Short mmCIF file of C-alpha atoms in Angstrom, two decimals:
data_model
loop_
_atom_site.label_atom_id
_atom_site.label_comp_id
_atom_site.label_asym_id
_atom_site.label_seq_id
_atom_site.Cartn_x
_atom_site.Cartn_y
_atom_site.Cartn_z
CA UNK V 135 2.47 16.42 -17.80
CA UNK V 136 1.29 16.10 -14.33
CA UNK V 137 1.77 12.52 -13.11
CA UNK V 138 0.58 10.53 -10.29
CA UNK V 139 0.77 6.81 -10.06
CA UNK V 140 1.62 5.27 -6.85
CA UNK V 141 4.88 7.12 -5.65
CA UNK V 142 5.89 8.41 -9.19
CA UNK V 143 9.12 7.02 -10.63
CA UNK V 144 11.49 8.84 -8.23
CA UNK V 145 14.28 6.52 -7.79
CA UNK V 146 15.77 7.54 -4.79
CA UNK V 147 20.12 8.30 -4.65
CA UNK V 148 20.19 4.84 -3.95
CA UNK V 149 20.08 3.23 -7.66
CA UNK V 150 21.20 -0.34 -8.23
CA UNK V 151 24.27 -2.36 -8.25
CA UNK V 152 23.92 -6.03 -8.16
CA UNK V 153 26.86 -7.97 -6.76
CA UNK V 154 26.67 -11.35 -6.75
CA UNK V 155 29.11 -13.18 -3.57
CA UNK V 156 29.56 -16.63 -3.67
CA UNK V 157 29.95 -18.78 -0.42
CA UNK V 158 32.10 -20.97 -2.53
CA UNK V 159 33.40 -18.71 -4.96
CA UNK V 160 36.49 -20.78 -4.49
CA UNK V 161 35.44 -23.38 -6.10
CA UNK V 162 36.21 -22.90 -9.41
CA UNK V 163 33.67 -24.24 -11.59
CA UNK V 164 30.57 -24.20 -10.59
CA UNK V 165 28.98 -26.06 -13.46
CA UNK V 166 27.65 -29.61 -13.43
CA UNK V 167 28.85 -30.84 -9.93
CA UNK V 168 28.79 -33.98 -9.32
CA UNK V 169 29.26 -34.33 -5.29
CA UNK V 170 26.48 -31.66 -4.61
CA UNK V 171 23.86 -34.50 -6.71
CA UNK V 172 21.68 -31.28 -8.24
CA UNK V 173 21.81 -29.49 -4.95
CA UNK V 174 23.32 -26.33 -5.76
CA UNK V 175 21.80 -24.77 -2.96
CA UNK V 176 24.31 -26.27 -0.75
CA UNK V 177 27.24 -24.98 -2.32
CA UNK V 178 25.94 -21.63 -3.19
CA UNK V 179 24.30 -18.80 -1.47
CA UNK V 180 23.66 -15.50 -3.29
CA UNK V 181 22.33 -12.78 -2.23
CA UNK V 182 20.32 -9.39 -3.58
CA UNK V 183 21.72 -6.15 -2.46
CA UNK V 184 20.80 -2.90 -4.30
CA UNK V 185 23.67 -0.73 -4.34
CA UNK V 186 24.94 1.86 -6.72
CA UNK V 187 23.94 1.61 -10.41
CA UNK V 188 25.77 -1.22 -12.29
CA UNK V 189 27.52 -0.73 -15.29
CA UNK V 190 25.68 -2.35 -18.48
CA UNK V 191 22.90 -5.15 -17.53
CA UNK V 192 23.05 -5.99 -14.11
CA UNK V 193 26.89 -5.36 -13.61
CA UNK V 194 28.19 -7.97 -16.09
CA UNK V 195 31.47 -7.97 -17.54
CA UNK V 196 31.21 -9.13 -21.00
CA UNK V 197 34.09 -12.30 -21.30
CA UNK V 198 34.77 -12.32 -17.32
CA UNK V 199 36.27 -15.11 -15.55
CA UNK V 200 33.12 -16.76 -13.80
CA UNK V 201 34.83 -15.93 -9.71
CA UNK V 202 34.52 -12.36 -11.01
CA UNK V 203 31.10 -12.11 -12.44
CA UNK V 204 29.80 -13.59 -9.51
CA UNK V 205 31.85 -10.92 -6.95
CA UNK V 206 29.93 -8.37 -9.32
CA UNK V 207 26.59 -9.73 -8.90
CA UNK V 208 26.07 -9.18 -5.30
CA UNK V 209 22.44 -10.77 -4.30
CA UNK V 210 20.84 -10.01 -1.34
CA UNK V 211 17.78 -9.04 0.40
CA UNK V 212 16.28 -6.68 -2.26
CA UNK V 213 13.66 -5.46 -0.23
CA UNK V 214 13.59 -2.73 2.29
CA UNK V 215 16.13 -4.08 4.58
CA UNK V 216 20.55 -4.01 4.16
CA UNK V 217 21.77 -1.36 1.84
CA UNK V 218 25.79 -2.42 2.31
CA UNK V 219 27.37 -5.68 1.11
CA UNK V 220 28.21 -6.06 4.64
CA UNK V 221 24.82 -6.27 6.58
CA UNK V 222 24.07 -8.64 2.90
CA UNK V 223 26.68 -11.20 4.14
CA UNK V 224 26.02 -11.05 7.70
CA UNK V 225 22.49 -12.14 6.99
CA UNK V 226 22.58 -13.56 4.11
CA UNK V 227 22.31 -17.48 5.48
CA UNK V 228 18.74 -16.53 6.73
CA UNK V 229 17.69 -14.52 3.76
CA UNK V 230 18.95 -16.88 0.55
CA UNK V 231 16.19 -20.09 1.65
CA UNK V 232 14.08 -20.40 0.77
CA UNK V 233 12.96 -17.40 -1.38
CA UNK V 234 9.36 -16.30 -0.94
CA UNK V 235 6.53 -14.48 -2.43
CA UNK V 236 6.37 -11.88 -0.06
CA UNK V 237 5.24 -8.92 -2.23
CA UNK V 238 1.96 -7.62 -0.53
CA UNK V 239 4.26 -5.03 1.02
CA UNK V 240 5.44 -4.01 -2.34
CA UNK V 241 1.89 -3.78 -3.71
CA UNK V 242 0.68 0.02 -3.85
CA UNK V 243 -2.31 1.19 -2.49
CA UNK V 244 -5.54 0.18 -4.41
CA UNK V 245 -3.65 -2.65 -6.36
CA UNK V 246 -4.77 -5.71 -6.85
CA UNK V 247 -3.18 -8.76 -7.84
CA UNK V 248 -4.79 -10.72 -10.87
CA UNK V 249 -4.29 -14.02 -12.38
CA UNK V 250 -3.55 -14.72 -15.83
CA UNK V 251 -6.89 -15.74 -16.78
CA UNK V 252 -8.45 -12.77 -15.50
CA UNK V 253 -5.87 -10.45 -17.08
CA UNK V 254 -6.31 -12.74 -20.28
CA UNK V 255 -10.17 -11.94 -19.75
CA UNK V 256 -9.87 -8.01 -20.05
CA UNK V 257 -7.12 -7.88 -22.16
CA UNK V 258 -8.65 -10.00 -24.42
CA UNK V 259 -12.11 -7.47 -24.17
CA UNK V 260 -10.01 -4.85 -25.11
CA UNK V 261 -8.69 -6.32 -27.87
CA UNK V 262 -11.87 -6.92 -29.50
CA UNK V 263 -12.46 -3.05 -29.13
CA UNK V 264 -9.05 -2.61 -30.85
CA UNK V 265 -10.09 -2.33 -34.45
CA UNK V 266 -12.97 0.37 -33.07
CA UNK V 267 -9.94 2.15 -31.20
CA UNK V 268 -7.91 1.77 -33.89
CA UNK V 269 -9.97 3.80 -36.39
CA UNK V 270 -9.23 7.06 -34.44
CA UNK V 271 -5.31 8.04 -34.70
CA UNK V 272 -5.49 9.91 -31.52
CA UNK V 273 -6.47 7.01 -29.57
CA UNK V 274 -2.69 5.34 -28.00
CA UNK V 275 -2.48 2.21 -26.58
CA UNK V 276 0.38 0.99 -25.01
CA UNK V 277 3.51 -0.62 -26.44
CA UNK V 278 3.15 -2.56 -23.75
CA UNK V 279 -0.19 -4.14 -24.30
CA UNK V 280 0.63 -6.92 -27.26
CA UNK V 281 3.12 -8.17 -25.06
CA UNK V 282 1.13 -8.62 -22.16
CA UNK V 283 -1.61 -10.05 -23.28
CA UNK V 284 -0.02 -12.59 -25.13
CA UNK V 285 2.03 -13.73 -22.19
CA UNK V 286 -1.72 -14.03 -20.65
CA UNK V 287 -3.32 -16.08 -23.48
CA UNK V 288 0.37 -18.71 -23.22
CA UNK V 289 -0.37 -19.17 -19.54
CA UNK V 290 -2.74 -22.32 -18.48
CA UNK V 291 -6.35 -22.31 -20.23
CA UNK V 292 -9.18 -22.62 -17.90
CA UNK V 293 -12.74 -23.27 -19.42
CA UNK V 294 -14.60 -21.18 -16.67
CA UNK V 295 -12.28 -18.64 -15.57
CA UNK V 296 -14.71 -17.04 -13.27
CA UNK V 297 -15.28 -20.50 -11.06
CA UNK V 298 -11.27 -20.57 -10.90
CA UNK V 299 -11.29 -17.81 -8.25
CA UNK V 300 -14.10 -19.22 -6.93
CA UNK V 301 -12.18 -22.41 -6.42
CA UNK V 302 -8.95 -21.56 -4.71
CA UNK V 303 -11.10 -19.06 -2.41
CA UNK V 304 -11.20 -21.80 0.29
CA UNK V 305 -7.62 -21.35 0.98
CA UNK V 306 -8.05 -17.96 2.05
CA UNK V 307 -8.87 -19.47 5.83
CA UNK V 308 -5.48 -20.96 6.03
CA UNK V 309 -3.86 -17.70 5.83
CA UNK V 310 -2.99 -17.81 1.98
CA UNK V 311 -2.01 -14.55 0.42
CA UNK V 312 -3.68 -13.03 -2.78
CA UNK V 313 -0.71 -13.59 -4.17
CA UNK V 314 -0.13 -16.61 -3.54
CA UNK V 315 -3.43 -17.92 -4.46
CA UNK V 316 -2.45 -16.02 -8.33
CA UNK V 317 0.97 -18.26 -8.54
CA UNK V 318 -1.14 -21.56 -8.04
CA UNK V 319 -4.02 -20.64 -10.30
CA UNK V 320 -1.16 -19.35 -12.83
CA UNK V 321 1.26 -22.13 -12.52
CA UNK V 322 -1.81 -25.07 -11.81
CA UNK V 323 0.10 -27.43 -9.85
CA UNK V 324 -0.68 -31.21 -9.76
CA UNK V 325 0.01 -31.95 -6.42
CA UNK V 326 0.22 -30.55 -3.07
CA UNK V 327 4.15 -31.25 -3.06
CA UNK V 328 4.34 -28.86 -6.26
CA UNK V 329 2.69 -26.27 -4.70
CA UNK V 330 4.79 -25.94 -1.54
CA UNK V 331 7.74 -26.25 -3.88
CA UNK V 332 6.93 -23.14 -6.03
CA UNK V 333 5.39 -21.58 -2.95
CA UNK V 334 7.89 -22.32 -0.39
CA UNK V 335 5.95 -19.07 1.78
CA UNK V 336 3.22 -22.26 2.02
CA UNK V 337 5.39 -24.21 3.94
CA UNK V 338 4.92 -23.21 7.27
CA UNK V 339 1.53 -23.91 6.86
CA UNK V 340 1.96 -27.23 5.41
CA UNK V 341 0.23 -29.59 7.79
CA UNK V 342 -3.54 -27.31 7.47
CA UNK V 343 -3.06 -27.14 4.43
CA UNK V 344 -2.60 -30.29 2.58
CA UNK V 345 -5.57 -31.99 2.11
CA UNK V 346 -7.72 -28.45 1.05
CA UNK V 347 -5.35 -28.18 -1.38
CA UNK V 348 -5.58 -31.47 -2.75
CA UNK V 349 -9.35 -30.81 -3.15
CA UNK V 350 -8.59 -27.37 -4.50
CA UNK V 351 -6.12 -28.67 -7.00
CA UNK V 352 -8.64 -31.37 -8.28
CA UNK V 353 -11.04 -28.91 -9.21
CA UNK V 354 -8.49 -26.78 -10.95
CA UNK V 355 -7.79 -29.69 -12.94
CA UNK V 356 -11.74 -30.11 -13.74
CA UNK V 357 -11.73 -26.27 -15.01
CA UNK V 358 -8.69 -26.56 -16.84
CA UNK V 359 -9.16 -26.87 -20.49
CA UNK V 360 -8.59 -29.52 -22.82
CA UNK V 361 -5.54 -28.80 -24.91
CA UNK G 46 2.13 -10.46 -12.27
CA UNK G 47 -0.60 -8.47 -13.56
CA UNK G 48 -1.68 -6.05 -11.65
CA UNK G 49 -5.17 -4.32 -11.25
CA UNK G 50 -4.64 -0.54 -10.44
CA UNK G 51 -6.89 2.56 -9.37
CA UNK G 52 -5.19 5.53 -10.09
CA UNK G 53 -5.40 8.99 -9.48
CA UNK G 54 -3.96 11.38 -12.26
CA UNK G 55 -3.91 14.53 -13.86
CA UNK G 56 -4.90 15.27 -17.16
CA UNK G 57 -4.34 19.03 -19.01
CA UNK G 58 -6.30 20.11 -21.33
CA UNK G 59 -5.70 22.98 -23.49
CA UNK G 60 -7.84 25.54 -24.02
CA UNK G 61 -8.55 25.11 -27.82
CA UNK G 62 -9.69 20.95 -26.88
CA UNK G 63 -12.25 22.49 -24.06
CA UNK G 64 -15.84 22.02 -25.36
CA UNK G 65 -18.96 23.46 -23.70
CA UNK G 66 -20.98 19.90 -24.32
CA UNK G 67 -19.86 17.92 -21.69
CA UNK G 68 -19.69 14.42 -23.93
CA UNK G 69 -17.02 15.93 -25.84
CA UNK G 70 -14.75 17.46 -22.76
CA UNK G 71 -15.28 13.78 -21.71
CA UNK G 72 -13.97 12.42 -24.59
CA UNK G 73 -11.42 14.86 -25.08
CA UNK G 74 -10.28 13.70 -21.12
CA UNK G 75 -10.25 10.31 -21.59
CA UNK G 76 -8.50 10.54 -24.87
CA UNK G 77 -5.68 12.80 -23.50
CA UNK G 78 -5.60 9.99 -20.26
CA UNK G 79 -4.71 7.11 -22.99
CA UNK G 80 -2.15 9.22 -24.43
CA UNK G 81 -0.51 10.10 -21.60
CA UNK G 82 -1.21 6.48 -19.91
CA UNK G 83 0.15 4.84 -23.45
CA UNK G 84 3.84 7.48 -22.99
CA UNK G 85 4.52 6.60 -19.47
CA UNK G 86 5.64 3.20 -20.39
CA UNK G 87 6.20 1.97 -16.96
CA UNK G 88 6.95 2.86 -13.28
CA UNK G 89 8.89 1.30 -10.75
CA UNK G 90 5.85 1.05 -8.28
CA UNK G 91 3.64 -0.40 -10.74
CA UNK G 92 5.58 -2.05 -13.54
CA UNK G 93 4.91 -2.05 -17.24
CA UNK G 94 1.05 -0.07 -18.03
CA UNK G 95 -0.72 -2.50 -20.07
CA UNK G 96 -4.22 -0.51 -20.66
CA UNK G 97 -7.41 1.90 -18.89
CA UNK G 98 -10.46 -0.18 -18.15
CA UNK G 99 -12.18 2.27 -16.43
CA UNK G 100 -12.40 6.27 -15.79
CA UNK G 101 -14.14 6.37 -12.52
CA UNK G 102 -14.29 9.70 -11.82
CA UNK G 103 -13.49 13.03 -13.10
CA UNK G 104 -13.23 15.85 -10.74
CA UNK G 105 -13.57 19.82 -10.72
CA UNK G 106 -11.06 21.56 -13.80
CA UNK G 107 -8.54 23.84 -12.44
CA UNK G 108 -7.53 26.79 -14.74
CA UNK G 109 -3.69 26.98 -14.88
CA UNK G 110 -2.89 30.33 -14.84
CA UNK G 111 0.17 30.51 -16.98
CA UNK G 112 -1.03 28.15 -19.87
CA UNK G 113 -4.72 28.75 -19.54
CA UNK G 114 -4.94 25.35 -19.56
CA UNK G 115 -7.35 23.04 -17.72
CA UNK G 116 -6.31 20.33 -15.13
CA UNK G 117 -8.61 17.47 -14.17
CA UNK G 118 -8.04 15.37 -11.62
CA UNK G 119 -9.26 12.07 -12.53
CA UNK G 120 -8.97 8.67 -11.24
CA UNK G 121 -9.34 5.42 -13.29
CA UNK G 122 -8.41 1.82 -13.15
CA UNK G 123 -6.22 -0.25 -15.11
CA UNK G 124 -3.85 -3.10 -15.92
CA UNK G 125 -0.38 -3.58 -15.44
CA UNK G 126 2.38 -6.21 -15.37
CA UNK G 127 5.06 -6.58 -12.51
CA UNK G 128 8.21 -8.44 -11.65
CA UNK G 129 8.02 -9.99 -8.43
CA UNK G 130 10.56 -11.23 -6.16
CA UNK G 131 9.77 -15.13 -5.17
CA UNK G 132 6.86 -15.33 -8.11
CA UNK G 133 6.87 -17.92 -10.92
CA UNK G 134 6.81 -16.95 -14.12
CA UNK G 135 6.97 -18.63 -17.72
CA UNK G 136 9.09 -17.21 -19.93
CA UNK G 137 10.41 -17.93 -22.96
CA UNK G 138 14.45 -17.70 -24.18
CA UNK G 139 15.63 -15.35 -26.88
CA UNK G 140 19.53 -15.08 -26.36
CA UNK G 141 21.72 -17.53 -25.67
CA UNK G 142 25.28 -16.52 -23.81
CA UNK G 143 27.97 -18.78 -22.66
CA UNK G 144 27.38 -17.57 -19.36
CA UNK G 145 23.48 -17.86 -19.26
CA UNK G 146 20.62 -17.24 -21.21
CA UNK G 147 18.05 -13.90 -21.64
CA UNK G 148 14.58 -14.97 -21.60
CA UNK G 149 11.27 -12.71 -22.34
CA UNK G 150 8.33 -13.07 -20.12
CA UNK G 151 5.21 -10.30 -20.91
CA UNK G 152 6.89 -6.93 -21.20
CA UNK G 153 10.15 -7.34 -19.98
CA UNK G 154 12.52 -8.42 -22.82
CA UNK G 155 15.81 -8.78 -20.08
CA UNK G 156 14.87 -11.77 -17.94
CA UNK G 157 18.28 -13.35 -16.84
CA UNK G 158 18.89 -17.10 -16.07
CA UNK G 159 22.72 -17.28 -15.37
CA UNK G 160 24.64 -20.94 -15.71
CA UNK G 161 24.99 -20.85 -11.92
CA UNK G 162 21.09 -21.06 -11.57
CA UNK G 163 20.27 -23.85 -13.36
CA UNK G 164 21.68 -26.91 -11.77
CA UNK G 165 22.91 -29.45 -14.07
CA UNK G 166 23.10 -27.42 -17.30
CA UNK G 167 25.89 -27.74 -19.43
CA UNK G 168 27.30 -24.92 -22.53
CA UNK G 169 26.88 -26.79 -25.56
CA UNK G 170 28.22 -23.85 -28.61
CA UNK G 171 27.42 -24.45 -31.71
CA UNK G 172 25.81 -22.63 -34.79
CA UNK G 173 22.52 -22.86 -32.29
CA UNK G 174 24.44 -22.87 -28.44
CA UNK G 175 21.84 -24.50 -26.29
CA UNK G 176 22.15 -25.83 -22.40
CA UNK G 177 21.67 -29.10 -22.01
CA UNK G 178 21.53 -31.60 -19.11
CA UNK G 179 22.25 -34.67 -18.41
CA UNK G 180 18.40 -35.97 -19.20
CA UNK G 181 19.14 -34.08 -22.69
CA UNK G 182 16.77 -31.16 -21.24
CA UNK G 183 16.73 -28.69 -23.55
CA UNK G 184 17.52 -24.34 -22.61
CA UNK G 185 17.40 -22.80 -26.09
CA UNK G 186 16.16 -20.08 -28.30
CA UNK G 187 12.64 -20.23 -28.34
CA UNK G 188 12.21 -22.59 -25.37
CA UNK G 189 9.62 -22.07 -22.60
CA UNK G 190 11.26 -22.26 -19.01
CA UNK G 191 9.45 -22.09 -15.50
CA UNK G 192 11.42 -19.97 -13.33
CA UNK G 193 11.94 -18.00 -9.83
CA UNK G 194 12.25 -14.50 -9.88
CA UNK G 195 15.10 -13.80 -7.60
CA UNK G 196 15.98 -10.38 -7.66
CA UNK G 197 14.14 -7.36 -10.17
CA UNK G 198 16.07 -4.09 -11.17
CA UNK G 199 14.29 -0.68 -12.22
CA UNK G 200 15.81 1.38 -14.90
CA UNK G 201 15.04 4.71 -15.16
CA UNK G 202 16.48 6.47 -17.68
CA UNK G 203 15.05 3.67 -19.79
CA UNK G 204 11.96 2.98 -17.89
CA UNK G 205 11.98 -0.60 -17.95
CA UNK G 206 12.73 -3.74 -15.71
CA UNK G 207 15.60 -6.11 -16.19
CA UNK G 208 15.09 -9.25 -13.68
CA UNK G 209 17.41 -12.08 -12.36
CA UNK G 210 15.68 -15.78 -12.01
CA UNK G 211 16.73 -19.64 -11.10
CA UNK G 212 15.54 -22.41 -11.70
CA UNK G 213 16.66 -23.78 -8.08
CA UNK G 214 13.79 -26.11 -7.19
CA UNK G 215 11.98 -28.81 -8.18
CA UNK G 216 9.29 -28.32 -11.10
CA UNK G 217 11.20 -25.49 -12.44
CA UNK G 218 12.86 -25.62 -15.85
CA UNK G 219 12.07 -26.18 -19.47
CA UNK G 220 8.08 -26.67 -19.78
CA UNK G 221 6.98 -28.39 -23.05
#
């Protein structure tokens, strides 16, 4: 079978090892601090760096001593960028904070990003054709497909889905991604504070854009559903 | 994430499905798109293939010369779901490890919260281990959690995604 979808699935020689290095990986326990007062952050910098291909799920040892699973889980930058542990460490400071929704560059050509209530929308049309579909055994769908579209219908219930794109459009003038613009519509945030903390990409932009999002975020409320 | 996708594609035909009325060769393309749409499963580009809205075009057959088959390039839309690094996702926990727990969110059944990246959570074992905190916040089987996607890994051989998330931040954790 010919196939063609975005670059194909050729993983390059350069499969993936996560090791995970701890700033403080002296410290022994790194549960339930009490001097860091729930800001592990401080004490703990990971990083992404994709490596060699890890042995069993993401280079765990089953029953390892904590120090070690963390030296096996290397985190760093993930994305295009250092390939060695080394060039992880050396930048890791500026990579670890604060993580951001940076994908656009990951996005293929001619993909668009949706939100869950539009996904929920189609899904959900396709569904309806399902028992139509169904009748004919040569007709596949997806293993794939239950899954996501229930993980759409669990995510926040607008009444008028259409108007919800409609509403966060605005922020588009303030420089906010597509993708950004899906997180807030999927996650709904209250206030402007929450969406800068699941956004933290938003920050820079923080003093333009706090009151239009407190008007945007009032009308997402008004189109959210009643539960 | 889900994803909206054009794609272009190739679809064979054998000889013996090739129909002189056009409705049918149609049918007989789209049908054979689905299939082979439904067995890729997922890419690394693209993430998990959820479904084919649309077939938006269908260009000119080529005869293979070997086969005597029929190739059509076509290209269609569709859905898919991706991993991002940085996005927030929902999902909820089905195995709970002394170490951390695995949670499913959409397609991908190995989303990993470790201990280390969820502030404040404690171990409890037990007959039903759970993670608790010191505001009795609750990380169990069958819980919803709000977390960060940190870091996504492709696997080939089995063509699916494993992902590693925190809940480092305010308004993540346990949603009710």
């Amino acid at each position: 079978m010919a196939e063609k979808g975005g670059n194909g699935s050729s993983v390059p020689s350069q499969a993936v090892k996560y090791s995970l290095k701890s700033a403080t990986s002296n410290r022994a326990s790194a549960k339930g601090k009490d001097d860091s007062s729930g800001k592990p952050k401080k004490a703990r910098k990971v990083q992404f760096v994709s490596e060699g291909l890890g042995d069993g799920i993401f280079g765990f040892s089953s029953g390892g001593k904590v120090d070690s699973l963390l030296n096996k889980l290397n985190l760093g930058k993930g994305g295009k960028g250092d390939k060695t542990g080394k060039a992880a460490k050396s930048s890791a400071p500026k990579e670890l904070l604060p993580l951001e929704l940076r994908f656009e560059h990951e996005l293929p050509k001619h993909a668009k990003c949706l939100m869950d209530c539009e996904a929920t929308e189609i899904l959900q049309g396709i569904q309806e054709q399902m028992v139509i579909l169904s009748e004919d055994p040569t007709i596949k769908i997806p293993v794939s497909f239950d899954c996501g579209l229930q993980y759409a219908k669990n995510g926040i219930h607008y009444a008028d889905r259409a108007s919800v794109r409609r509403a966060l459009e605005p922020l588009t003038q303030y420089g906010v991604t597509e993708g950004e613009i899906c997180v807030i519509g999927n996650v709904c945030p209250e206030t402007p504070d929450e969406v800068f903390a699941l956004v933290p990409s938003l920050k820079a932009k923080k003093s333009k854009l706090a009151e239009p999002l407190k008007d945007v975020l009032a009308e997402l409320v008004k189109l959210k559903k009643a539960t | 994430m889900f994803l909206k996708v054009q794609l272009p594609w190739n679809v064979i035909i054998s000889a013996e499905n090739l129909d002189a009325r056009g409705l049918m060769l149609q049918r007989s393309i789209l049908i054979r798109l689905l299939d082979d749409f439904a067995c890729k499963k997922a890419t690394k580009d693209l993430g998990y293939f959820l479904a084919v809205m649309t077939l938006e075009s269908i260009g000119e057959g080529k005869v293979r010369q070997h086969s005597g088959d029929v190739l059509f390039p076509v290209v269609f839309s569709g859905i898919t779901f991706k991993l991002f690094r940085g996005e927030i996702l929902d999902g909820v926990v089905h195995k709970v490890l002394k170490h951390g727990v695995f949670l499913r969110c959409g397609p991908v059944e190995n989303v990993y919260l470790s201990n280390l990246k969820m502030a404040d959570y404690k171990y409890v074992p037990g007959e039903n281990p759970v993670f608790l905190n010191d505001k009795l916040s609750k990380i169990g089987k069958d819980v919803t959690v709000r977390f960060m996607v940190i870091g996504t890994k492709w696997l080939e051989v089995e063509r699916e995604f494993q992902a590693l998330v925190s809940l480092d931040g305010d308004f993540l954790g346990p949603v009710s």
